[in-house]
Amino acid sequence: MPAQHDHPMPTGRSAPVVAAIVALALAGATALAACGSDAATASDLAVAIDFAASRPDGGAAPDLTVGADLACVGDGGCFSCPPARTSEFLNQCSGSTCARFDNRRLVLLDPDGGLPPL
Amino acid sequence: MDAAPPWPLPPRVARRRHACLGALVAAVGWPSAALAIQCGALPSPTYGLGGSAQKPLIARVATALAQAAPPTTVIYQAPGACFGINALISRTPLTGTASYWDTNGKEQQCDLPLAGVQPNFANMGNFATTCPGVARLPDGLGDFRGPIAAVDFLVPVASQQQSISAEAAYLAFGLGKAGKVTPWVDESFLIKRDQNSFATLLVSLATGVPPAAFKGVDAKSNAGTVMLVGAAQNPEAAIGYASSDVADANRGSVRVLAYQHKGQSCGYWPDSTVTAFDKANVRSGQYWLWAQTHFFAPVDGGGTIPHADTARFVGLFTRAVTVPGIDMLAIEAKSGNVPECAMHARRDGDLGPLASYLPAAPCGCAFEKAATGATGCTACKINDDCKNTPQPTCRFGYCEVR
C-alpha cells in the first residue's frame, strides 16, 4: 500500500531530477529577472513547471509550482502563498493527507511524459 | 397467489412461505406496478429528468418539500445527465414510471400519463454544452446554479489501492487491458458510464479519454457503479467513478481514491482524509474533479421560471427561495455537496482554470458544522459576538471574514 503523508514528498529516485529542474528554473528566473522582466520570469517558470509535472515519474516536483518566489516554498515544496493559478491551487500547502500515485508504474507512459493515442 | 391452506401453518413454515412469496413478488414486480399511484395525482408536482449523480441531494430536498406547507412533489427520472437537457431542448415527454419521495423520505414510484408529460426541469453537474449534441443552450431555457459536486474514483473497501493519477486513469479507462495499469487491467472490473453521464464527462475532461471511448462495463447509474464496484469478486481489479453524493452514502462498500491531476505532486481526496466528510480539498481547489450543479428550466422573457412549483424547487438551490423548515445549507452539506458560499476556489466552465474566491456571504463555518458535526469557528448570534475575532461578521451562526 502506498504511503500516505501530510505533504508532498519527492521520492528518492526523482529527487535529483527535481533538484536539477528546480535549479534550472531558478537559474532561468534569476537571469530573466536580471533583464527586468517579471512577467517573463513567471511565464518561463510556468513552462518549466509544466515540463516537470508531465514527467513519467509523476512530476514529483511540488517545488516547481512555486514560481520564482522562494518565499512561497513550503515544507516538501508545496505552494505556501495564497494560490492564484491552477498549478498553485493543486499544489498548495494544506493540512490534508495525500497519497502520491507513482507514474513510474505506467509502462506505456513515454519518457517525455506523453501518452499513447487511444 | 396460492389459496390459504385449510390448517394453520407452523410459524416457521409460514414465515418461509411469506418470504418465498415476497421474493417472487419482488422478482415479477407485480405489486408495485399494480399499486403505483398516478404521478399527476400527487400534490403540486414538478417533473424533472437528468443524472443520478445528485439523486441523494434531490431526494433530501424532495422529502423536505413533501413535508412543507403547502407541499410540492418532486418527480424525477435519472437516466443520465444529458438525457435531461436533451429532453428539455427537444420537448420529449417523460413516460413510464418515475421516482418521488414521500414525507418519510422513502423513494416511491408513480405512473406517468400514457401520453407522457413535459419535464419542468433538468438536473446535471455539467454545463449543457459539455453534453454530446448540445451546441448552445436555446433561448427560453434558464441555467440555474446549485451546489458544487465532486466526482470520485472508487474501489472496493477491500482494495489495497489508495490513489490514481490522470495518466493512469487515461490508460486504464482509455485502453483497458492494453493500458497495462496494474491492477486495473481486467475490463470486466472497470466500471464506467456512457457519454451522457456527468461523471463520465468530467473524467473525460480530466483525463482526455473521449466520453464514448471508455473501456469497461456500463453501470447505467451512479448507484449501479457503487453496486458493481462494491460487490466485485476481484476487489483489487475493480475501479469505477461516481459522484461524491453517491459515494459518500456508500462508504461501507466502496472507498474513494485520492486523485492526482496532471501537474499535481500528490493525490488528494475530496476530503482532508480518506475518512473525512469535510470536502476540504474541493473547497480549496486542491482536488480537481468538481463542478457546479446546474438546473435547467423553461423561463419567460424575464428569465423567471413560470411554473410555480418548479420555481420553488429550483429557487431553493439558488437561494432565491426560502421555505420555512428547509435548511438548504445543511441538506447540501450532508449530501456530499458544497454550497457555493463555502468555496475558496471557483472556476469558469467544466474543469476550467481555478481562481481564488471569497463569497459575498461566506458560510464555511456553518458548512463544516453541518458536514462534519464540528467546527473550530466562533459561534455567534449578532456581529457584536464577533468583534474580538479576526472574523467580524456573524453569518449562519458563526463568525466569518465578511
Coordinates of C-alpha atoms in Angstrom, one line a residue:
Chain A
M1 CA 0.0 0.0 0.0
P2 CA 1.5 3.4 -0.9
A3 CA 2.5 5.5 2.0
Q4 CA 0.4 8.5 2.9
H5 CA 1.9 11.7 4.1
D6 CA 0.7 15.1 5.1
H7 CA 2.5 17.0 2.4
P8 CA 4.0 16.2 -0.9
M9 CA 7.3 14.4 -0.7
P10 CA 9.5 13.7 -3.7
T11 CA 10.7 10.1 -4.0
G12 CA 14.3 9.3 -3.6
R13 CA 14.7 8.4 -7.2
S14 CA 13.1 11.5 -8.6
A15 CA 14.6 13.9 -6.1
P16 CA 17.7 14.5 -8.2
V17 CA 15.6 15.2 -11.2
V18 CA 13.5 17.6 -9.2
A19 CA 16.6 19.3 -7.8
A20 CA 18.0 19.7 -11.3
I21 CA 14.9 21.2 -12.7
V22 CA 14.4 23.5 -9.7
A23 CA 18.0 24.7 -10.2
L24 CA 17.4 25.2 -13.9
A25 CA 14.2 27.0 -13.3
L26 CA 15.6 29.2 -10.6
A27 CA 18.6 30.0 -12.8
G28 CA 16.3 30.9 -15.6
A29 CA 14.3 33.1 -13.2
T30 CA 17.4 34.8 -12.0
A31 CA 18.6 35.5 -15.5
L32 CA 15.2 36.8 -16.6
A33 CA 14.8 38.9 -13.5
A34 CA 18.1 40.4 -14.2
C35 CA 16.7 41.5 -17.5
G36 CA 14.0 43.3 -15.7
S37 CA 11.0 41.2 -17.0
D38 CA 9.0 39.9 -14.1
A39 CA 6.2 38.7 -16.4
A40 CA 8.6 36.7 -18.5
T41 CA 10.1 35.2 -15.4
A42 CA 6.8 33.8 -14.2
S43 CA 5.9 32.6 -17.6
D44 CA 9.1 30.8 -18.2
L45 CA 8.9 29.2 -14.9
A46 CA 5.5 28.0 -15.6
V47 CA 6.8 26.3 -18.7
A48 CA 9.5 24.6 -16.6
I49 CA 6.9 23.6 -14.1
D50 CA 4.6 22.1 -16.7
F51 CA 7.5 20.2 -18.2
A52 CA 8.5 18.8 -14.9
A53 CA 5.0 17.9 -13.9
S54 CA 4.4 15.9 -17.1
R55 CA 7.4 13.7 -16.5
P56 CA 6.8 10.0 -16.2
D57 CA 7.9 10.0 -12.6
G58 CA 4.7 11.7 -11.9
G59 CA 6.2 15.1 -11.7
A60 CA 7.3 14.5 -8.1
A61 CA 8.1 18.2 -8.3
P62 CA 6.0 20.1 -5.9
D63 CA 8.7 22.7 -5.5
L64 CA 8.3 23.7 -9.2
T65 CA 4.9 25.0 -8.7
V66 CA 6.0 27.9 -6.7
G67 CA 7.2 30.2 -9.4
A68 CA 10.1 32.5 -8.8
D69 CA 9.2 33.5 -5.3
L70 CA 11.1 31.3 -2.8
A71 CA 9.0 32.9 0.0
C72 CA 6.2 30.7 -1.3
V73 CA 8.0 27.4 -1.0
G74 CA 6.6 25.4 1.9
D75 CA 7.5 22.1 3.5
G76 CA 8.1 19.5 0.9
G77 CA 7.9 22.1 -1.8
C78 CA 4.3 22.9 -1.6
F79 CA 3.0 26.3 -2.5
S80 CA 2.6 28.3 0.7
C81 CA 1.3 31.7 -0.5
P82 CA -2.3 32.4 -1.4
P83 CA -2.9 30.5 -4.7
A84 CA -3.8 32.3 -7.8
R85 CA -3.1 29.9 -10.6
T86 CA -4.3 26.4 -11.2
S87 CA -0.9 24.8 -10.5
E88 CA -0.7 26.7 -7.2
F89 CA -4.2 25.6 -6.2
L90 CA -3.3 22.0 -6.9
N91 CA 0.0 22.1 -5.0
Q92 CA -0.9 24.5 -2.2
C93 CA 0.2 23.6 1.3
S94 CA -2.6 22.2 3.4
G95 CA -3.3 20.1 6.3
S96 CA -4.8 17.4 4.1
T97 CA -3.4 13.9 3.8
C98 CA -2.3 13.0 0.4
A99 CA -1.3 9.7 -1.4
R100 CA 1.0 10.1 -4.3
F101 CA 0.4 7.9 -7.4
D102 CA 3.8 7.0 -8.8
N103 CA 3.5 7.3 -12.6
R104 CA 6.6 5.1 -13.0
R105 CA 4.0 2.2 -12.6
L106 CA 2.7 3.2 -16.1
V107 CA 4.7 1.2 -18.6
L108 CA 3.0 2.9 -21.6
L109 CA 3.9 6.4 -20.4
D110 CA 6.5 7.8 -22.8
P111 CA 9.9 9.0 -21.3
D112 CA 8.8 12.6 -22.1
G113 CA 5.5 12.1 -20.3
G114 CA 3.5 11.6 -23.4
L115 CA 0.6 9.2 -23.5
P116 CA -0.2 6.8 -26.4
P117 CA -3.2 7.5 -28.6
L118 CA -6.3 5.6 -27.9
Chain B
M1 CA -51.4 -16.3 -5.4
D2 CA -51.9 -19.6 -3.8
A3 CA -55.0 -20.5 -1.7
A4 CA -54.8 -20.5 2.1
P5 CA -54.3 -24.0 3.5
P6 CA -57.2 -25.4 5.5
W7 CA -55.0 -25.7 8.6
P8 CA -52.8 -23.3 10.5
L9 CA -49.2 -23.4 9.3
P10 CA -46.4 -23.7 11.8
P11 CA -44.9 -20.3 12.3
R12 CA -41.5 -21.2 10.8
V13 CA -43.2 -22.6 7.7
A14 CA -45.5 -19.6 7.5
R15 CA -42.5 -17.3 7.7
R16 CA -40.7 -19.2 5.0
R17 CA -43.7 -19.2 2.8
H18 CA -44.2 -15.5 3.2
A19 CA -40.5 -15.0 2.4
C20 CA -40.8 -17.0 -0.8
L21 CA -43.9 -15.1 -1.8
G22 CA -42.2 -11.9 -1.1
A23 CA -39.2 -12.9 -3.3
L24 CA -41.5 -13.9 -6.1
V25 CA -43.4 -10.7 -5.9
A26 CA -40.3 -8.7 -5.9
A27 CA -39.0 -10.6 -8.9
V28 CA -42.0 -10.1 -11.0
G29 CA -42.6 -6.5 -9.8
W30 CA -46.3 -7.2 -9.8
P31 CA -47.5 -5.2 -6.8
S32 CA -45.5 -2.1 -7.5
A33 CA -47.0 -1.9 -11.0
A34 CA -50.5 -2.7 -9.7
L35 CA -50.3 -0.3 -6.8
A36 CA -48.3 2.6 -8.2
I37 CA -50.0 5.9 -7.9
Q38 CA -50.6 8.3 -10.8
C39 CA -47.9 10.9 -10.7
G40 CA -50.4 13.6 -11.6
A41 CA -52.5 12.8 -8.5
L42 CA -49.6 13.8 -6.2
P43 CA -49.8 17.3 -4.7
S44 CA -48.3 20.1 -6.8
P45 CA -45.9 18.0 -8.9
T46 CA -42.8 19.3 -10.7
Y47 CA -41.3 16.8 -13.2
G48 CA -37.6 16.5 -13.7
L49 CA -35.1 14.5 -15.7
G50 CA -31.4 14.1 -15.6
G51 CA -28.5 12.5 -13.8
S52 CA -28.3 10.1 -10.9
A53 CA -25.2 11.8 -9.6
Q54 CA -27.2 14.1 -7.3
K55 CA -30.2 11.8 -6.6
P56 CA -29.3 11.8 -2.9
L57 CA -29.4 15.6 -2.8
I58 CA -32.7 15.7 -4.8
A59 CA -34.1 13.1 -2.5
R60 CA -33.4 15.2 0.6
V61 CA -34.9 18.3 -0.9
A62 CA -37.9 16.5 -2.3
T63 CA -38.5 15.0 1.1
A64 CA -38.4 18.4 2.7
L65 CA -40.7 19.8 0.1
A66 CA -43.1 16.9 0.6
Q67 CA -43.2 17.9 4.3
A68 CA -43.6 21.6 3.6
A69 CA -46.9 23.5 3.8
P70 CA -48.1 23.6 1.1
P71 CA -46.2 20.6 -0.2
T72 CA -44.5 20.3 -3.6
T73 CA -43.9 16.8 -5.1
V74 CA -40.6 16.4 -6.9
I75 CA -41.0 13.7 -9.6
Y76 CA -37.7 12.6 -11.1
Q77 CA -36.3 10.2 -13.6
A78 CA -32.5 9.7 -13.7
P79 CA -31.4 8.0 -17.0
G80 CA -28.3 10.2 -17.2
A81 CA -27.3 13.8 -17.1
C82 CA -27.5 14.7 -20.7
F83 CA -30.9 13.0 -21.3
G84 CA -32.4 15.7 -19.1
I85 CA -31.2 18.7 -21.0
N86 CA -31.8 17.0 -24.4
A87 CA -35.4 16.2 -23.3
L88 CA -36.0 19.9 -22.4
I89 CA -34.5 21.1 -25.7
S90 CA -36.4 18.6 -27.9
R91 CA -39.5 18.7 -25.8
T92 CA -39.5 15.0 -25.3
P93 CA -42.1 13.9 -22.7
L94 CA -41.4 11.8 -19.7
T95 CA -43.1 8.4 -19.9
G96 CA -43.2 5.2 -17.9
T97 CA -42.6 5.5 -14.2
A98 CA -40.7 8.0 -12.1
S99 CA -39.5 8.4 -8.6
Y100 CA -40.9 10.7 -5.9
W101 CA -40.2 10.9 -2.2
D102 CA -42.9 10.7 0.5
T103 CA -42.9 12.7 3.7
N104 CA -40.8 9.9 5.4
G105 CA -38.1 10.3 2.8
K106 CA -38.9 6.9 1.2
E107 CA -38.4 6.8 -2.6
Q108 CA -41.6 5.7 -4.3
Q109 CA -42.7 5.1 -7.9
C110 CA -45.5 6.7 -9.7
D111 CA -47.0 6.1 -13.2
L112 CA -46.7 8.9 -15.7
P113 CA -49.6 9.5 -18.2
L114 CA -49.5 7.3 -21.3
A115 CA -49.0 10.3 -23.5
G116 CA -46.2 11.4 -21.2
V117 CA -45.6 14.7 -19.5
Q118 CA -43.3 17.6 -20.4
P119 CA -40.3 17.9 -18.0
N120 CA -40.3 21.1 -15.9
F121 CA -36.6 20.9 -15.2
A122 CA -33.4 19.1 -15.9
N123 CA -30.5 18.5 -13.5
M124 CA -26.9 17.7 -14.0
G125 CA -23.4 18.5 -12.8
N126 CA -22.0 19.9 -16.1
F127 CA -22.7 22.7 -18.5
A128 CA -25.2 22.0 -21.2
T129 CA -22.6 22.4 -23.9
T130 CA -20.5 19.6 -22.4
C131 CA -23.2 17.2 -23.4
P132 CA -22.9 15.5 -26.8
G133 CA -25.0 17.2 -29.4
V134 CA -25.7 20.4 -27.4
A135 CA -24.0 23.3 -29.2
R136 CA -25.7 26.0 -27.1
L137 CA -28.5 26.5 -24.6
P138 CA -31.5 27.6 -26.6
D139 CA -33.4 30.8 -25.8
G140 CA -36.2 30.1 -23.4
L141 CA -34.2 27.8 -21.1
G142 CA -32.6 29.1 -18.0
D143 CA -29.4 27.8 -16.4
F144 CA -29.6 28.0 -12.6
R145 CA -26.7 27.0 -10.4
G146 CA -26.7 24.8 -7.4
P147 CA -24.0 23.5 -5.1
I148 CA -20.6 22.2 -6.0
A149 CA -20.5 18.4 -6.8
A150 CA -17.4 16.3 -6.9
V151 CA -16.7 13.1 -8.8
D152 CA -14.7 10.4 -7.1
F153 CA -12.8 7.3 -8.3
L154 CA -13.9 4.3 -6.3
V155 CA -12.5 0.9 -5.4
P156 CA -13.9 -1.8 -3.2
V157 CA -13.2 -1.3 0.5
A158 CA -11.0 -4.5 0.3
S159 CA -8.8 -3.0 -2.4
Q160 CA -5.2 -2.0 -1.4
Q161 CA -5.1 0.9 -3.8
Q162 CA -5.0 4.4 -2.4
S163 CA -4.7 6.8 -5.4
I164 CA -4.9 7.2 -9.1
S165 CA -3.3 9.8 -11.5
A166 CA -4.8 11.4 -14.5
E167 CA -2.4 9.5 -16.7
A168 CA -3.3 6.2 -15.0
A169 CA -7.0 6.8 -15.5
Y170 CA -6.3 7.6 -19.2
L171 CA -4.5 4.4 -19.8
A172 CA -6.9 2.2 -17.7
F173 CA -10.2 3.6 -19.0
G174 CA -8.9 4.5 -22.5
L175 CA -7.1 1.3 -23.3
G176 CA -8.4 -1.2 -20.8
K177 CA -6.3 -4.3 -20.7
A178 CA -3.9 -2.9 -23.2
G179 CA -3.2 0.1 -20.9
K180 CA -1.3 -2.2 -18.5
V181 CA -2.2 -0.2 -15.4
T182 CA -1.8 -2.9 -12.8
P183 CA -4.1 -3.8 -11.1
W184 CA -6.8 -2.3 -13.3
V185 CA -6.4 -4.4 -16.4
D186 CA -9.5 -6.6 -16.4
E187 CA -12.1 -4.8 -18.3
S188 CA -14.9 -6.7 -16.6
F189 CA -13.9 -4.9 -13.4
L190 CA -13.6 -1.4 -15.0
I191 CA -16.9 0.2 -14.2
K192 CA -17.8 3.1 -16.4
R193 CA -20.8 5.1 -17.5
D194 CA -21.8 6.2 -21.0
Q195 CA -21.2 9.6 -22.7
N196 CA -24.4 11.1 -21.3
S197 CA -23.2 10.8 -17.7
F198 CA -21.9 13.8 -15.8
A199 CA -19.3 11.6 -14.1
T200 CA -18.0 10.3 -17.4
L201 CA -17.9 13.8 -18.9
L202 CA -15.9 15.1 -16.0
V203 CA -13.5 12.2 -16.0
S204 CA -13.2 12.6 -19.8
L205 CA -12.3 16.3 -19.5
A206 CA -9.7 15.5 -16.8
T207 CA -8.0 12.6 -18.5
G208 CA -8.5 13.1 -22.2
V209 CA -10.4 9.9 -22.8
P210 CA -13.2 10.7 -25.2
P211 CA -16.6 10.2 -23.5
A212 CA -17.7 7.5 -25.8
A213 CA -14.4 5.6 -25.7
F214 CA -14.3 4.4 -22.1
K215 CA -13.5 0.7 -21.7
G216 CA -15.4 -1.3 -19.2
V217 CA -18.9 -2.3 -18.1
D218 CA -21.6 0.4 -18.2
A219 CA -23.2 0.6 -14.7
K220 CA -26.1 2.8 -16.0
S221 CA -26.2 4.9 -12.9
N222 CA -24.1 6.2 -10.0
A223 CA -25.8 3.7 -7.7
G224 CA -25.1 1.0 -10.2
T225 CA -21.4 1.9 -10.2
V226 CA -21.3 1.7 -6.4
M227 CA -23.0 -1.7 -6.5
L228 CA -20.7 -3.2 -9.2
V229 CA -17.5 -1.9 -7.7
G230 CA -18.5 -2.7 -4.1
A231 CA -19.5 -6.3 -5.0
A232 CA -16.6 -7.1 -7.3
Q233 CA -15.3 -10.6 -6.9
N234 CA -11.8 -9.4 -7.5
P235 CA -11.6 -6.3 -5.3
E236 CA -8.1 -5.4 -6.3
A237 CA -9.0 -5.2 -10.0
A238 CA -12.2 -3.2 -9.6
I239 CA -12.5 0.5 -10.1
G240 CA -15.2 3.0 -11.1
Y241 CA -16.2 6.6 -10.7
A242 CA -19.3 8.3 -9.3
S243 CA -20.5 11.5 -7.6
S244 CA -19.5 12.3 -4.1
D245 CA -23.2 12.3 -3.2
V246 CA -23.5 8.6 -4.0
A247 CA -20.0 7.6 -2.9
D248 CA -20.3 9.2 0.5
A249 CA -23.6 7.5 1.1
N250 CA -22.0 4.1 0.3
R251 CA -18.6 4.2 2.1
G252 CA -19.4 0.9 3.7
S253 CA -18.9 -0.8 0.3
V254 CA -16.6 1.5 -1.6
R255 CA -13.6 3.6 -0.8
V256 CA -12.7 6.8 -2.6
L257 CA -9.2 7.1 -4.2
A258 CA -7.1 10.1 -3.9
Y259 CA -6.8 11.7 -7.4
Q260 CA -3.6 13.2 -8.7
H261 CA -4.2 15.6 -11.6
K262 CA -1.7 16.4 -14.3
G263 CA 0.9 18.7 -12.8
Q264 CA 0.0 17.8 -9.2
S265 CA 2.6 16.5 -6.9
C266 CA 0.4 14.2 -4.9
G267 CA -3.0 12.7 -5.0
Y268 CA -5.8 14.2 -2.8
W269 CA -9.2 13.1 -1.7
P270 CA -12.2 15.4 -2.0
D271 CA -12.0 15.5 1.8
S272 CA -9.0 16.2 4.0
T273 CA -8.5 12.5 4.7
V274 CA -10.0 9.3 3.2
T275 CA -12.5 9.0 6.1
A276 CA -13.5 12.7 6.4
F277 CA -16.6 14.3 5.0
D278 CA -15.4 17.9 5.1
K279 CA -14.8 18.4 1.4
A280 CA -11.8 20.5 2.3
N281 CA -9.9 19.9 -0.9
V282 CA -12.9 20.6 -3.1
R283 CA -13.4 23.9 -1.2
S284 CA -9.8 24.9 -1.5
G285 CA -9.3 23.8 -5.2
Q286 CA -6.7 21.2 -4.3
Y287 CA -9.0 18.4 -5.6
W288 CA -9.5 18.7 -9.3
L289 CA -12.7 16.8 -10.1
W290 CA -15.6 19.1 -9.2
A291 CA -18.2 21.2 -10.9
Q292 CA -21.2 23.3 -10.1
T293 CA -24.6 21.8 -10.3
H294 CA -27.0 23.0 -13.0
F295 CA -30.7 23.1 -13.0
F296 CA -32.3 23.9 -16.4
A297 CA -35.9 25.0 -16.8
P298 CA -38.1 26.9 -19.2
V299 CA -38.1 30.6 -18.4
D300 CA -40.1 33.6 -19.5
G301 CA -38.8 36.7 -21.2
G302 CA -37.6 38.0 -17.8
G303 CA -35.6 34.8 -17.1
T304 CA -38.1 33.7 -14.5
I305 CA -39.4 30.1 -14.2
P306 CA -43.2 30.5 -14.7
H307 CA -44.1 27.1 -13.3
A308 CA -44.6 27.9 -9.6
D309 CA -43.6 24.5 -8.1
T310 CA -40.5 24.3 -10.3
A311 CA -39.5 27.8 -9.4
R312 CA -39.9 26.8 -5.7
F313 CA -37.8 23.7 -6.1
V314 CA -35.0 25.3 -8.2
G315 CA -35.1 28.5 -6.1
L316 CA -34.1 26.6 -3.0
F317 CA -30.8 25.7 -4.7
T318 CA -30.1 29.3 -6.0
R319 CA -31.3 30.7 -2.6
A320 CA -33.9 32.8 -4.4
V321 CA -36.5 31.0 -2.4
T322 CA -36.6 30.1 1.2
V323 CA -39.1 27.7 2.7
P324 CA -39.6 27.6 6.5
G325 CA -38.1 24.4 7.9
I326 CA -35.8 23.7 5.0
D327 CA -32.1 24.3 5.7
M328 CA -30.5 24.0 2.3
L329 CA -27.0 24.6 3.6
A330 CA -27.4 21.6 5.9
I331 CA -29.1 19.5 3.2
E332 CA -26.3 20.2 0.7
A333 CA -23.6 19.5 3.2
K334 CA -25.0 16.2 4.4
S335 CA -25.5 15.1 0.8
G336 CA -21.8 15.4 -0.1
N337 CA -22.1 18.7 -1.8
V338 CA -20.6 22.1 -1.1
P339 CA -22.7 25.3 -1.2
E340 CA -21.0 28.0 -3.3
C341 CA -20.8 30.2 -0.2
A342 CA -18.4 27.6 1.4
M343 CA -15.9 27.6 -1.5
H344 CA -12.5 29.3 -1.5
A345 CA -11.9 28.5 -5.2
R346 CA -14.0 29.0 -8.3
R347 CA -13.8 28.1 -12.0
D348 CA -15.4 29.0 -15.2
G349 CA -16.7 26.2 -17.4
D350 CA -16.4 22.5 -16.7
L351 CA -12.9 21.8 -15.1
G352 CA -11.8 25.3 -16.1
P353 CA -8.8 27.0 -14.6
L354 CA -9.0 27.7 -10.9
A355 CA -9.2 31.1 -9.3
S356 CA -9.5 32.4 -5.8
Y357 CA -13.0 33.0 -4.4
L358 CA -14.3 34.9 -1.5
P359 CA -18.1 34.6 -1.3
A360 CA -20.1 37.7 -0.6
A361 CA -21.7 35.9 2.4
P362 CA -19.4 33.2 3.4
C363 CA -20.8 30.1 5.1
G364 CA -17.7 27.9 5.5
C365 CA -18.1 27.5 9.3
A366 CA -21.8 26.5 9.1
F367 CA -20.9 24.1 6.3
E368 CA -18.2 22.5 8.4
K369 CA -20.6 22.1 11.3
A370 CA -23.3 20.6 9.1
A371 CA -20.9 18.3 7.1
T372 CA -18.8 17.0 10.0
G373 CA -20.6 17.8 13.2
A374 CA -17.9 20.1 14.4
T375 CA -16.2 23.4 13.6
G376 CA -13.5 25.5 15.2
C377 CA -15.3 28.7 14.4
T378 CA -16.7 31.1 16.9
A379 CA -20.5 30.7 17.3
C380 CA -22.5 34.0 17.2
K381 CA -25.9 35.5 17.0
I382 CA -25.0 39.0 16.1
N383 CA -21.9 40.8 14.7
D384 CA -21.0 42.1 18.2
D385 CA -20.3 38.5 19.2
C386 CA -17.5 38.5 16.6
K387 CA -15.9 41.8 17.4
N388 CA -12.9 40.3 19.2
T389 CA -12.2 37.8 16.5
P390 CA -10.5 38.2 13.1
Q391 CA -13.8 37.2 11.5
P392 CA -16.0 40.2 12.3
T393 CA -19.3 39.2 10.6
C394 CA -21.9 36.8 12.0
R395 CA -23.2 34.6 9.3
F396 CA -25.2 31.4 9.6
G397 CA -24.5 31.3 13.3
Y398 CA -20.7 31.7 13.1
C399 CA -18.1 34.5 12.8
E400 CA -16.9 34.8 9.2
V401 CA -14.4 37.1 7.5
R402 CA -17.1 39.3 6.0

